[in-house]
Amino acid sequence: MRSIIDILDLSTEEINELVHTAEDIIAHPADYAEICHGKKLATLFFEPSTRTRLSFEAAMYELGGNVIGFSEANSSSAAKGESVSDTVKTVSCYADIIAMRHPKEGAPRVASMAASIPVINAGDGGHNHPTQTLADLLTIYRHRHSFSNLKLGLCGDLKFGRTVHSLLNAMSRYEGLEVVLISPDELKLPSYVKKDVLQKNNIPYVQTENLEEALPGLDIIYMTRVQRERFFNEEDYLRLKDTYILTPDKLKGTRDDLMIMHPLPRVNEISVAIDDDPRACYFEQVLNGKYMRMALIMKLLKEAGTI
Ligand code: NCD
């Protein structure tokens, strides 16, 4: 049974195929409105979410399917001590596909080994978030018509930010990538990601603490929230949370076609004064996430022989 736990579970050809399917859905939504008729998506969210859960649910409804699930661990039998494996074996009896978010790294992988239906990782701890990356990739593609030769700046919590880890994994497969890692010392990209993704693929990268100096010349600035829920103490969070705030004056001297991205939720990382700048892409990412999740749900259900 095919599950998507890591963005690298999809080949570059499959990512292209998903991008093209999403573009076709955008152009011809009515053609997809009944494809999942009578099928059920289970959203198992053991951690808070707005966009990811609601976009999975909207995606399944727009494919003509239905949704069951829970949005917090406390309202499931996890609160009684049930294991992830037992939960997904149970859900496999009721649904056709699962989207799971969990605070523990690797939980969706464990789930995929116990489930008899496809499992999609909707975010596991500070590890990975492959479907956010699919949203990011469609957004990049719709602006640049290519994934090659991009200078990508990643700013904020590069340590715990799972969207950053998945995006780097995905982008590392395209030619001409250059990476600028912008973070405070305490929130630097984990060395395993540097080694397994950047160094292994000979991707040129620099690390800096200075956002202003890094901005000119970037094709993309990907801002991230400091991941409060992964901190061991509140004092460290409070000290680091407002390290980087992108404001209109910091954008002076940047490229006219700079893409300003953020997986959201935003706390203070991007001033609302930037929202009307045509280079702000973060609400496009939100919408694109729904289309890519529609494309992914269809692909996995077709491969499973369910539709
Ligand atoms: C991200 C996440 O959950 O990792 N949100 C999302 O799914 N768009 C980013 C974050 O929470 O900061």
PDB file of C-alpha atoms and ligand atoms in Angstrom:
ATOM      1  CA  MET A   1       0.000   0.000   0.000  1.00  0.00           C
ATOM      2  CA  ARG A   2       1.516   3.297  -1.127  1.00  0.00           C
ATOM      3  CA  SER A   3       1.765   6.015   1.525  1.00  0.00           C
ATOM      4  CA  ILE A   4       3.397   9.457   1.357  1.00  0.00           C
ATOM      5  CA  ILE A   5       5.429  10.074   4.481  1.00  0.00           C
ATOM      6  CA  ASP A   6       8.392  11.963   3.009  1.00  0.00           C
ATOM      7  CA  ILE A   7       8.414  14.246  -0.038  1.00  0.00           C
ATOM      8  CA  LEU A   8      11.094  11.966  -1.515  1.00  0.00           C
ATOM      9  CA  ASP A   9       8.520   9.149  -1.586  1.00  0.00           C
ATOM     10  CA  LEU A  10       7.444  10.934  -4.785  1.00  0.00           C
ATOM     11  CA  SER A  11       9.754  10.969  -7.807  1.00  0.00           C
ATOM     12  CA  THR A  12      10.376  14.218  -9.691  1.00  0.00           C
ATOM     13  CA  GLU A  13       8.189  12.833 -12.515  1.00  0.00           C
ATOM     14  CA  GLU A  14       5.380  12.213 -10.041  1.00  0.00           C
ATOM     15  CA  ILE A  15       5.729  15.741  -8.662  1.00  0.00           C
ATOM     16  CA  ASN A  16       5.439  17.106 -12.203  1.00  0.00           C
ATOM     17  CA  GLU A  17       2.402  14.913 -12.762  1.00  0.00           C
ATOM     18  CA  LEU A  18       0.766  16.228  -9.532  1.00  0.00           C
ATOM     19  CA  VAL A  19       1.508  19.841 -10.562  1.00  0.00           C
ATOM     20  CA  HIS A  20      -0.110  19.241 -13.952  1.00  0.00           C
ATOM     21  CA  THR A  21      -3.121  17.519 -12.378  1.00  0.00           C
ATOM     22  CA  ALA A  22      -3.532  20.445  -9.945  1.00  0.00           C
ATOM     23  CA  GLU A  23      -3.408  22.909 -12.840  1.00  0.00           C
ATOM     24  CA  ASP A  24      -6.049  20.888 -14.673  1.00  0.00           C
ATOM     25  CA  ILE A  25      -8.236  20.867 -11.543  1.00  0.00           C
ATOM     26  CA  ILE A  26      -7.904  24.670 -11.360  1.00  0.00           C
ATOM     27  CA  ALA A  27      -8.916  24.966 -15.037  1.00  0.00           C
ATOM     28  CA  HIS A  28     -11.689  22.318 -15.040  1.00  0.00           C
ATOM     29  CA  PRO A  29     -12.962  21.748 -11.468  1.00  0.00           C
ATOM     30  CA  ALA A  30     -16.251  20.201 -12.641  1.00  0.00           C
ATOM     31  CA  ASP A  31     -14.365  17.284 -14.238  1.00  0.00           C
ATOM     32  CA  TYR A  32     -13.194  16.203 -10.769  1.00  0.00           C
ATOM     33  CA  ALA A  33     -16.346  16.841  -8.757  1.00  0.00           C
ATOM     34  CA  GLU A  34     -17.471  13.177  -8.572  1.00  0.00           C
ATOM     35  CA  ILE A  35     -14.192  11.246  -8.769  1.00  0.00           C
ATOM     36  CA  CYS A  36     -14.202  10.227  -5.095  1.00  0.00           C
ATOM     37  CA  HIS A  37     -17.955   9.764  -4.773  1.00  0.00           C
ATOM     38  CA  GLY A  38     -18.704   7.434  -1.853  1.00  0.00           C
ATOM     39  CA  LYS A  39     -15.092   7.400  -0.610  1.00  0.00           C
ATOM     40  CA  LYS A  40     -13.905   8.604   2.779  1.00  0.00           C
ATOM     41  CA  LEU A  41     -10.869  10.508   3.960  1.00  0.00           C
ATOM     42  CA  ALA A  42      -9.996  10.223   7.667  1.00  0.00           C
ATOM     43  CA  THR A  43      -8.195  13.225   9.128  1.00  0.00           C
ATOM     44  CA  LEU A  44      -6.362  12.116  12.282  1.00  0.00           C
ATOM     45  CA  PHE A  45      -4.905  15.266  13.820  1.00  0.00           C
ATOM     46  CA  PHE A  46      -3.088  14.797  17.107  1.00  0.00           C
ATOM     47  CA  GLU A  47      -1.781  18.398  16.876  1.00  0.00           C
ATOM     48  CA  PRO A  48      -3.412  21.764  16.078  1.00  0.00           C
ATOM     49  CA  SER A  49      -4.002  22.745  12.470  1.00  0.00           C
ATOM     50  CA  THR A  50      -6.101  25.159  10.448  1.00  0.00           C
ATOM     51  CA  ARG A  51      -4.927  25.058   6.838  1.00  0.00           C
ATOM     52  CA  THR A  52      -3.661  21.518   6.563  1.00  0.00           C
ATOM     53  CA  ARG A  53      -6.711  19.813   8.030  1.00  0.00           C
ATOM     54  CA  LEU A  54      -9.289  22.086   6.420  1.00  0.00           C
ATOM     55  CA  SER A  55      -7.594  21.936   3.032  1.00  0.00           C
ATOM     56  CA  PHE A  56      -7.496  18.128   3.157  1.00  0.00           C
ATOM     57  CA  GLU A  57     -11.181  18.150   4.039  1.00  0.00           C
ATOM     58  CA  ALA A  58     -12.088  20.734   1.395  1.00  0.00           C
ATOM     59  CA  ALA A  59     -10.031  18.722  -1.119  1.00  0.00           C
ATOM     60  CA  MET A  60     -11.982  15.511  -0.419  1.00  0.00           C
ATOM     61  CA  TYR A  61     -15.338  17.316  -0.572  1.00  0.00           C
ATOM     62  CA  GLU A  62     -14.402  18.941  -3.895  1.00  0.00           C
ATOM     63  CA  LEU A  63     -13.647  15.458  -5.227  1.00  0.00           C
ATOM     64  CA  GLY A  64     -17.161  14.376  -4.234  1.00  0.00           C
ATOM     65  CA  GLY A  65     -15.986  12.343  -1.222  1.00  0.00           C
ATOM     66  CA  ASN A  66     -16.681  12.485   2.498  1.00  0.00           C
ATOM     67  CA  VAL A  67     -14.591  13.124   5.586  1.00  0.00           C
ATOM     68  CA  ILE A  68     -14.412  11.610   9.073  1.00  0.00           C
ATOM     69  CA  GLY A  69     -11.841  12.206  11.779  1.00  0.00           C
ATOM     70  CA  PHE A  70     -10.745  14.115  14.837  1.00  0.00           C
ATOM     71  CA  SER A  71      -8.883  17.363  15.303  1.00  0.00           C
ATOM     72  CA  GLU A  72      -7.268  16.830  18.694  1.00  0.00           C
ATOM     73  CA  ALA A  73      -5.696  13.867  20.430  1.00  0.00           C
ATOM     74  CA  ASN A  74      -7.893  14.402  23.497  1.00  0.00           C
ATOM     75  CA  SER A  75     -11.044  13.599  21.575  1.00  0.00           C
ATOM     76  CA  SER A  76      -9.651  10.260  20.333  1.00  0.00           C
ATOM     77  CA  SER A  77      -8.776   7.059  22.187  1.00  0.00           C
ATOM     78  CA  ALA A  78      -5.143   8.239  22.213  1.00  0.00           C
ATOM     79  CA  ALA A  79      -6.246   9.975  25.429  1.00  0.00           C
ATOM     80  CA  LYS A  80      -7.003   6.499  26.853  1.00  0.00           C
ATOM     81  CA  GLY A  81      -3.576   5.213  25.868  1.00  0.00           C
ATOM     82  CA  GLU A  82      -4.324   3.613  22.497  1.00  0.00           C
ATOM     83  CA  SER A  83      -1.293   3.187  20.217  1.00  0.00           C
ATOM     84  CA  VAL A  84      -1.039   4.862  16.806  1.00  0.00           C
ATOM     85  CA  SER A  85      -0.979   1.405  15.206  1.00  0.00           C
ATOM     86  CA  ASP A  86      -4.232   0.321  16.821  1.00  0.00           C
ATOM     87  CA  THR A  87      -5.868   3.641  15.950  1.00  0.00           C
ATOM     88  CA  VAL A  88      -5.021   3.346  12.254  1.00  0.00           C
ATOM     89  CA  LYS A  89      -5.966  -0.346  12.101  1.00  0.00           C
ATOM     90  CA  THR A  90      -9.355   0.772  13.392  1.00  0.00           C
ATOM     91  CA  VAL A  91      -9.629   3.690  10.988  1.00  0.00           C
ATOM     92  CA  SER A  92      -8.679   1.374   8.092  1.00  0.00           C
ATOM     93  CA  CYS A  93     -12.028  -0.374   8.706  1.00  0.00           C
ATOM     94  CA  TYR A  94     -13.954   2.859   8.159  1.00  0.00           C
ATOM     95  CA  ALA A  95     -12.083   5.015   5.635  1.00  0.00           C
ATOM     96  CA  ASP A  96     -10.264   4.748   2.281  1.00  0.00           C
ATOM     97  CA  ILE A  97      -7.314   7.075   2.999  1.00  0.00           C
ATOM     98  CA  ILE A  98      -5.778   8.761   6.048  1.00  0.00           C
ATOM     99  CA  ALA A  99      -4.152  12.171   6.553  1.00  0.00           C
ATOM    100  CA  MET A 100      -2.301  12.178   9.877  1.00  0.00           C
ATOM    101  CA  ARG A 101      -0.568  14.899  11.885  1.00  0.00           C
ATOM    102  CA  HIS A 102       1.315  13.901  15.024  1.00  0.00           C
ATOM    103  CA  PRO A 103       3.755  15.602  17.421  1.00  0.00           C
ATOM    104  CA  LYS A 104       6.107  12.598  17.359  1.00  0.00           C
ATOM    105  CA  GLU A 105       8.602  12.344  14.521  1.00  0.00           C
ATOM    106  CA  GLY A 106       8.007   9.093  12.645  1.00  0.00           C
ATOM    107  CA  ALA A 107       4.445   8.468  13.908  1.00  0.00           C
ATOM    108  CA  PRO A 108       2.911   8.622  10.384  1.00  0.00           C
ATOM    109  CA  ARG A 109       5.563   6.116   9.204  1.00  0.00           C
ATOM    110  CA  VAL A 110       4.545   3.736  12.012  1.00  0.00           C
ATOM    111  CA  ALA A 111       0.908   4.345  11.059  1.00  0.00           C
ATOM    112  CA  SER A 112       1.587   3.505   7.406  1.00  0.00           C
ATOM    113  CA  MET A 113       3.054   0.143   8.415  1.00  0.00           C
ATOM    114  CA  ALA A 114      -0.069  -0.780  10.401  1.00  0.00           C
ATOM    115  CA  ALA A 115      -2.715   0.650   8.046  1.00  0.00           C
ATOM    116  CA  SER A 116      -4.308  -1.230   5.177  1.00  0.00           C
ATOM    117  CA  ILE A 117      -5.121   2.067   3.400  1.00  0.00           C
ATOM    118  CA  PRO A 118      -2.777   4.869   2.210  1.00  0.00           C
ATOM    119  CA  VAL A 119      -1.460   7.253   4.872  1.00  0.00           C
ATOM    120  CA  ILE A 120      -0.398  10.820   4.104  1.00  0.00           C
ATOM    121  CA  ASN A 121       1.905  12.580   6.553  1.00  0.00           C
ATOM    122  CA  ALA A 122       0.294  15.928   7.410  1.00  0.00           C
ATOM    123  CA  GLY A 123       3.242  16.951   9.613  1.00  0.00           C
ATOM    124  CA  ASP A 124       5.258  14.913  12.142  1.00  0.00           C
ATOM    125  CA  GLY A 125       6.896  16.882  14.949  1.00  0.00           C
ATOM    126  CA  GLY A 126       9.863  18.939  13.815  1.00  0.00           C
ATOM    127  CA  HIS A 127      10.596  16.474  11.022  1.00  0.00           C
ATOM    128  CA  ASN A 128       8.667  16.628   7.745  1.00  0.00           C
ATOM    129  CA  HIS A 129       5.576  18.118   6.118  1.00  0.00           C
ATOM    130  CA  PRO A 130       5.426  16.811   2.543  1.00  0.00           C
ATOM    131  CA  THR A 131       2.024  18.182   1.542  1.00  0.00           C
ATOM    132  CA  GLN A 132       3.015  21.720   2.554  1.00  0.00           C
ATOM    133  CA  THR A 133       5.919  21.234   0.190  1.00  0.00           C
ATOM    134  CA  LEU A 134       3.515  20.224  -2.578  1.00  0.00           C
ATOM    135  CA  ALA A 135       1.653  23.509  -1.962  1.00  0.00           C
ATOM    136  CA  ASP A 136       4.956  25.399  -2.043  1.00  0.00           C
ATOM    137  CA  LEU A 137       6.055  23.673  -5.256  1.00  0.00           C
ATOM    138  CA  LEU A 138       2.834  24.464  -7.116  1.00  0.00           C
ATOM    139  CA  THR A 139       3.176  28.099  -6.007  1.00  0.00           C
ATOM    140  CA  ILE A 140       6.763  28.270  -7.245  1.00  0.00           C
ATOM    141  CA  TYR A 141       5.823  26.584 -10.514  1.00  0.00           C
ATOM    142  CA  ARG A 142       2.951  28.947 -11.206  1.00  0.00           C
ATOM    143  CA  HIS A 143       5.298  31.912 -10.813  1.00  0.00           C
ATOM    144  CA  ARG A 144       8.492  30.587 -12.370  1.00  0.00           C
ATOM    145  CA  HIS A 145       7.368  27.722 -14.670  1.00  0.00           C
ATOM    146  CA  SER A 146      10.413  25.774 -13.474  1.00  0.00           C
ATOM    147  CA  PHE A 147      12.139  24.576 -10.306  1.00  0.00           C
ATOM    148  CA  SER A 148      15.673  25.071 -11.624  1.00  0.00           C
ATOM    149  CA  ASN A 149      18.280  27.783 -11.023  1.00  0.00           C
ATOM    150  CA  LEU A 150      16.643  29.332  -7.970  1.00  0.00           C
ATOM    151  CA  LYS A 151      18.289  31.130  -5.092  1.00  0.00           C
ATOM    152  CA  LEU A 152      16.230  30.144  -2.067  1.00  0.00           C
ATOM    153  CA  GLY A 153      16.418  31.987   1.258  1.00  0.00           C
ATOM    154  CA  LEU A 154      14.998  30.176   4.294  1.00  0.00           C
ATOM    155  CA  CYS A 155      14.526  32.325   7.360  1.00  0.00           C
ATOM    156  CA  GLY A 156      13.523  31.758  10.989  1.00  0.00           C
ATOM    157  CA  ASP A 157      13.218  28.465  12.814  1.00  0.00           C
ATOM    158  CA  LEU A 158      15.231  26.176  10.572  1.00  0.00           C
ATOM    159  CA  LYS A 159      15.780  23.737  13.424  1.00  0.00           C
ATOM    160  CA  PHE A 160      12.204  22.728  14.221  1.00  0.00           C
ATOM    161  CA  GLY A 161      10.514  24.002  11.040  1.00  0.00           C
ATOM    162  CA  ARG A 162       9.374  20.818   9.327  1.00  0.00           C
ATOM    163  CA  THR A 163       8.192  22.688   6.217  1.00  0.00           C
ATOM    164  CA  VAL A 164      11.786  23.847   5.659  1.00  0.00           C
ATOM    165  CA  HIS A 165      13.171  20.314   5.890  1.00  0.00           C
ATOM    166  CA  SER A 166      10.703  18.947   3.360  1.00  0.00           C
ATOM    167  CA  LEU A 167      11.103  21.897   0.986  1.00  0.00           C
ATOM    168  CA  LEU A 168      14.887  21.531   0.977  1.00  0.00           C
ATOM    169  CA  ASN A 169      14.566  17.822   0.280  1.00  0.00           C
ATOM    170  CA  ALA A 170      12.301  18.521  -2.676  1.00  0.00           C
ATOM    171  CA  MET A 171      14.315  21.420  -4.112  1.00  0.00           C
ATOM    172  CA  SER A 172      17.618  19.551  -3.769  1.00  0.00           C
ATOM    173  CA  ARG A 173      16.667  17.448  -6.793  1.00  0.00           C
ATOM    174  CA  TYR A 174      16.597  20.404  -9.210  1.00  0.00           C
ATOM    175  CA  GLU A 175      19.563  21.935 -11.016  1.00  0.00           C
ATOM    176  CA  GLY A 176      21.186  25.200 -10.073  1.00  0.00           C
ATOM    177  CA  LEU A 177      19.750  25.484  -6.554  1.00  0.00           C
ATOM    178  CA  GLU A 178      21.527  27.899  -4.195  1.00  0.00           C
ATOM    179  CA  VAL A 179      20.479  28.133  -0.552  1.00  0.00           C
ATOM    180  CA  VAL A 180      20.815  30.905   2.025  1.00  0.00           C
ATOM    181  CA  LEU A 181      20.039  29.771   5.582  1.00  0.00           C
ATOM    182  CA  ILE A 182      19.023  32.694   7.798  1.00  0.00           C
ATOM    183  CA  SER A 183      18.512  31.937  11.489  1.00  0.00           C
ATOM    184  CA  PRO A 184      19.741  32.682  14.979  1.00  0.00           C
ATOM    185  CA  ASP A 185      22.477  30.325  16.124  1.00  0.00           C
ATOM    186  CA  GLU A 186      20.073  28.322  18.333  1.00  0.00           C
ATOM    187  CA  LEU A 187      17.671  27.667  15.447  1.00  0.00           C
ATOM    188  CA  LYS A 188      20.118  26.602  12.737  1.00  0.00           C
ATOM    189  CA  LEU A 189      19.252  23.874  10.245  1.00  0.00           C
ATOM    190  CA  PRO A 190      19.917  20.473  11.901  1.00  0.00           C
ATOM    191  CA  SER A 191      23.242  18.972  10.882  1.00  0.00           C
ATOM    192  CA  TYR A 192      21.529  15.812   9.587  1.00  0.00           C
ATOM    193  CA  VAL A 193      19.617  17.907   7.030  1.00  0.00           C
ATOM    194  CA  LYS A 194      22.782  19.811   6.066  1.00  0.00           C
ATOM    195  CA  LYS A 195      24.669  16.579   5.596  1.00  0.00           C
ATOM    196  CA  ASP A 196      22.001  14.383   3.983  1.00  0.00           C
ATOM    197  CA  VAL A 197      20.447  17.031   1.769  1.00  0.00           C
ATOM    198  CA  LEU A 198      22.788  19.963   1.082  1.00  0.00           C
ATOM    199  CA  GLN A 199      26.230  18.375   1.266  1.00  0.00           C
ATOM    200  CA  LYS A 200      25.218  15.065  -0.267  1.00  0.00           C
ATOM    201  CA  ASN A 201      23.796  16.849  -3.324  1.00  0.00           C
ATOM    202  CA  ASN A 202      26.653  19.405  -3.543  1.00  0.00           C
ATOM    203  CA  ILE A 203      24.253  22.311  -3.114  1.00  0.00           C
ATOM    204  CA  PRO A 204      26.030  25.606  -2.456  1.00  0.00           C
ATOM    205  CA  TYR A 205      24.770  27.176   0.783  1.00  0.00           C
ATOM    206  CA  VAL A 206      25.651  29.918   3.225  1.00  0.00           C
ATOM    207  CA  GLN A 207      24.498  30.422   6.801  1.00  0.00           C
ATOM    208  CA  THR A 208      23.877  33.891   8.180  1.00  0.00           C
ATOM    209  CA  GLU A 209      22.010  35.622  10.971  1.00  0.00           C
ATOM    210  CA  ASN A 210      21.407  38.743   8.869  1.00  0.00           C
ATOM    211  CA  LEU A 211      18.151  38.863   6.899  1.00  0.00           C
ATOM    212  CA  GLU A 212      18.682  42.340   5.363  1.00  0.00           C
ATOM    213  CA  GLU A 213      22.035  41.399   3.888  1.00  0.00           C
ATOM    214  CA  ALA A 214      20.698  38.129   2.511  1.00  0.00           C
ATOM    215  CA  LEU A 215      17.593  39.513   0.778  1.00  0.00           C
ATOM    216  CA  PRO A 216      18.996  41.174  -2.390  1.00  0.00           C
ATOM    217  CA  GLY A 217      19.504  38.583  -5.095  1.00  0.00           C
ATOM    218  CA  LEU A 218      17.121  35.997  -3.657  1.00  0.00           C
ATOM    219  CA  ASP A 219      14.441  34.506  -5.929  1.00  0.00           C
ATOM    220  CA  ILE A 220      12.458  33.284  -2.930  1.00  0.00           C
ATOM    221  CA  ILE A 221      12.386  34.305   0.715  1.00  0.00           C
ATOM    222  CA  TYR A 222      10.633  31.609   2.762  1.00  0.00           C
ATOM    223  CA  MET A 223       9.807  32.983   6.217  1.00  0.00           C
ATOM    224  CA  THR A 224       8.883  30.653   9.094  1.00  0.00           C
ATOM    225  CA  ARG A 225       7.368  30.905  12.557  1.00  0.00           C
ATOM    226  CA  VAL A 226       9.461  30.090  15.618  1.00  0.00           C
ATOM    227  CA  GLN A 227       7.949  26.742  16.635  1.00  0.00           C
ATOM    228  CA  ARG A 228       6.896  27.511  20.204  1.00  0.00           C
ATOM    229  CA  GLU A 229       5.452  24.025  20.797  1.00  0.00           C
ATOM    230  CA  ARG A 230       8.858  22.392  20.272  1.00  0.00           C
ATOM    231  CA  PHE A 231      10.717  24.519  22.836  1.00  0.00           C
ATOM    232  CA  PHE A 232      11.737  23.166  26.214  1.00  0.00           C
ATOM    233  CA  ASN A 233      11.348  26.517  27.930  1.00  0.00           C
ATOM    234  CA  GLU A 234       9.202  29.552  27.307  1.00  0.00           C
ATOM    235  CA  GLU A 235      12.033  32.025  28.030  1.00  0.00           C
ATOM    236  CA  ASP A 236      14.019  30.844  25.018  1.00  0.00           C
ATOM    237  CA  TYR A 237      10.925  31.111  22.843  1.00  0.00           C
ATOM    238  CA  LEU A 238      10.184  34.657  24.014  1.00  0.00           C
ATOM    239  CA  ARG A 239      13.775  35.709  23.373  1.00  0.00           C
ATOM    240  CA  LEU A 240      13.835  34.283  19.844  1.00  0.00           C
ATOM    241  CA  LYS A 241      10.295  34.703  18.555  1.00  0.00           C
ATOM    242  CA  ASP A 242      10.680  38.147  16.986  1.00  0.00           C
ATOM    243  CA  THR A 243      14.216  37.761  15.670  1.00  0.00           C
ATOM    244  CA  TYR A 244      13.066  38.317  12.078  1.00  0.00           C
ATOM    245  CA  ILE A 245      10.226  40.547  10.971  1.00  0.00           C
ATOM    246  CA  LEU A 246       9.977  41.233   7.260  1.00  0.00           C
ATOM    247  CA  THR A 247       8.821  44.819   6.727  1.00  0.00           C
ATOM    248  CA  PRO A 248       8.342  46.869   3.514  1.00  0.00           C
ATOM    249  CA  ASP A 249      11.578  48.839   4.054  1.00  0.00           C
ATOM    250  CA  LYS A 250      13.612  45.624   4.199  1.00  0.00           C
ATOM    251  CA  LEU A 251      12.322  44.795   0.715  1.00  0.00           C
ATOM    252  CA  LYS A 252      14.071  47.807  -0.844  1.00  0.00           C
ATOM    253  CA  GLY A 253      16.760  46.560  -3.200  1.00  0.00           C
ATOM    254  CA  THR A 254      15.225  43.089  -3.588  1.00  0.00           C
ATOM    255  CA  ARG A 255      14.236  41.585  -6.921  1.00  0.00           C
ATOM    256  CA  ASP A 256      11.033  42.769  -8.616  1.00  0.00           C
ATOM    257  CA  ASP A 257      10.016  39.146  -8.997  1.00  0.00           C
ATOM    258  CA  LEU A 258      10.993  38.048  -5.483  1.00  0.00           C
ATOM    259  CA  MET A 259       8.555  35.441  -4.137  1.00  0.00           C
ATOM    260  CA  ILE A 260       7.683  36.084  -0.486  1.00  0.00           C
ATOM    261  CA  MET A 261       6.532  32.788   0.985  1.00  0.00           C
ATOM    262  CA  HIS A 262       5.406  31.518   4.402  1.00  0.00           C
ATOM    263  CA  PRO A 263       3.659  28.231   5.211  1.00  0.00           C
ATOM    264  CA  LEU A 264       1.497  30.100   7.788  1.00  0.00           C
ATOM    265  CA  PRO A 265       0.368  30.526  10.531  1.00  0.00           C
ATOM    266  CA  ARG A 266       2.173  33.852  10.770  1.00  0.00           C
ATOM    267  CA  VAL A 267       2.789  35.349  14.168  1.00  0.00           C
ATOM    268  CA  ASN A 268       4.975  38.424  13.524  1.00  0.00           C
ATOM    269  CA  GLU A 269       7.364  37.222  10.823  1.00  0.00           C
ATOM    270  CA  ILE A 270       5.845  39.215   7.966  1.00  0.00           C
ATOM    271  CA  SER A 271       4.349  42.650   8.507  1.00  0.00           C
ATOM    272  CA  VAL A 272       0.717  42.827   7.337  1.00  0.00           C
ATOM    273  CA  ALA A 273       1.808  45.877   5.312  1.00  0.00           C
ATOM    274  CA  ILE A 274       3.391  43.383   2.875  1.00  0.00           C
ATOM    275  CA  ASP A 275       0.141  41.494   2.269  1.00  0.00           C
ATOM    276  CA  ASP A 276      -0.856  43.760  -0.626  1.00  0.00           C
ATOM    277  CA  ASP A 277       2.568  43.592  -2.268  1.00  0.00           C
ATOM    278  CA  PRO A 278       2.133  41.577  -5.494  1.00  0.00           C
ATOM    279  CA  ARG A 279       5.194  39.564  -4.470  1.00  0.00           C
ATOM    280  CA  ALA A 280       3.430  38.179  -1.368  1.00  0.00           C
ATOM    281  CA  CYS A 281       2.612  34.541  -2.174  1.00  0.00           C
ATOM    282  CA  TYR A 282       1.527  33.118   1.178  1.00  0.00           C
ATOM    283  CA  PHE A 283      -2.210  33.111   0.597  1.00  0.00           C
ATOM    284  CA  GLU A 284      -1.623  31.587  -2.848  1.00  0.00           C
ATOM    285  CA  GLN A 285       0.229  28.783  -1.032  1.00  0.00           C
ATOM    286  CA  VAL A 286      -2.902  28.205   1.059  1.00  0.00           C
ATOM    287  CA  LEU A 287      -5.109  27.809  -2.011  1.00  0.00           C
ATOM    288  CA  ASN A 288      -2.551  25.753  -3.926  1.00  0.00           C
ATOM    289  CA  GLY A 289      -2.350  23.376  -0.975  1.00  0.00           C
ATOM    290  CA  LYS A 290      -5.952  22.361  -1.556  1.00  0.00           C
ATOM    291  CA  TYR A 291      -5.376  21.624  -5.244  1.00  0.00           C
ATOM    292  CA  MET A 292      -2.226  19.614  -4.618  1.00  0.00           C
ATOM    293  CA  ARG A 293      -3.966  17.607  -1.880  1.00  0.00           C
ATOM    294  CA  MET A 294      -6.802  16.878  -4.342  1.00  0.00           C
ATOM    295  CA  ALA A 295      -4.242  15.655  -6.864  1.00  0.00           C
ATOM    296  CA  LEU A 296      -2.455  13.529  -4.248  1.00  0.00           C
ATOM    297  CA  ILE A 297      -5.627  11.960  -2.820  1.00  0.00           C
ATOM    298  CA  MET A 298      -6.710  10.997  -6.367  1.00  0.00           C
ATOM    299  CA  LYS A 299      -3.312   9.556  -7.230  1.00  0.00           C
ATOM    300  CA  LEU A 300      -3.115   7.395  -4.100  1.00  0.00           C
ATOM    301  CA  LEU A 301      -6.705   6.181  -4.354  1.00  0.00           C
ATOM    302  CA  LYS A 302      -6.177   5.297  -8.039  1.00  0.00           C
ATOM    303  CA  GLU A 303      -3.004   3.371  -7.231  1.00  0.00           C
ATOM    304  CA  ALA A 304      -4.814   1.537  -4.427  1.00  0.00           C
ATOM    305  CA  GLY A 305      -7.561   0.570  -6.893  1.00  0.00           C
ATOM    306  CA  THR A 306     -10.150   2.366  -4.748  1.00  0.00           C
ATOM    307  CA  ILE A 307     -11.310   4.698  -7.538  1.00  0.00           C
TER     308      ILE A 307
HETATM  309  C1  NCD B   1       3.177  24.629   9.303  1.00  0.00           C
HETATM  310  C2  NCD B   1       3.293  23.367  10.130  1.00  0.00           C
HETATM  311  O1  NCD B   1       2.304  22.875  10.677  1.00  0.00           O
HETATM  312  O2  NCD B   1       4.403  22.848  10.173  1.00  0.00           O
HETATM  313  N1  NCD B   1       1.844  24.991   9.108  1.00  0.00           N
HETATM  314  C3  NCD B   1       1.174  24.480   8.040  1.00  0.00           C
HETATM  315  O3  NCD B   1       0.867  23.322   7.988  1.00  0.00           O
HETATM  316  N2  NCD B   1       0.927  25.309   7.017  1.00  0.00           N
HETATM  317  C4  NCD B   1       4.030  25.739   9.796  1.00  0.00           C
HETATM  318  C5  NCD B   1       3.912  26.171  11.218  1.00  0.00           C
HETATM  319  O4  NCD B   1       3.105  25.651  11.998  1.00  0.00           O
HETATM  320  O5  NCD B   1       4.643  27.110  11.576  1.00  0.00           O
END
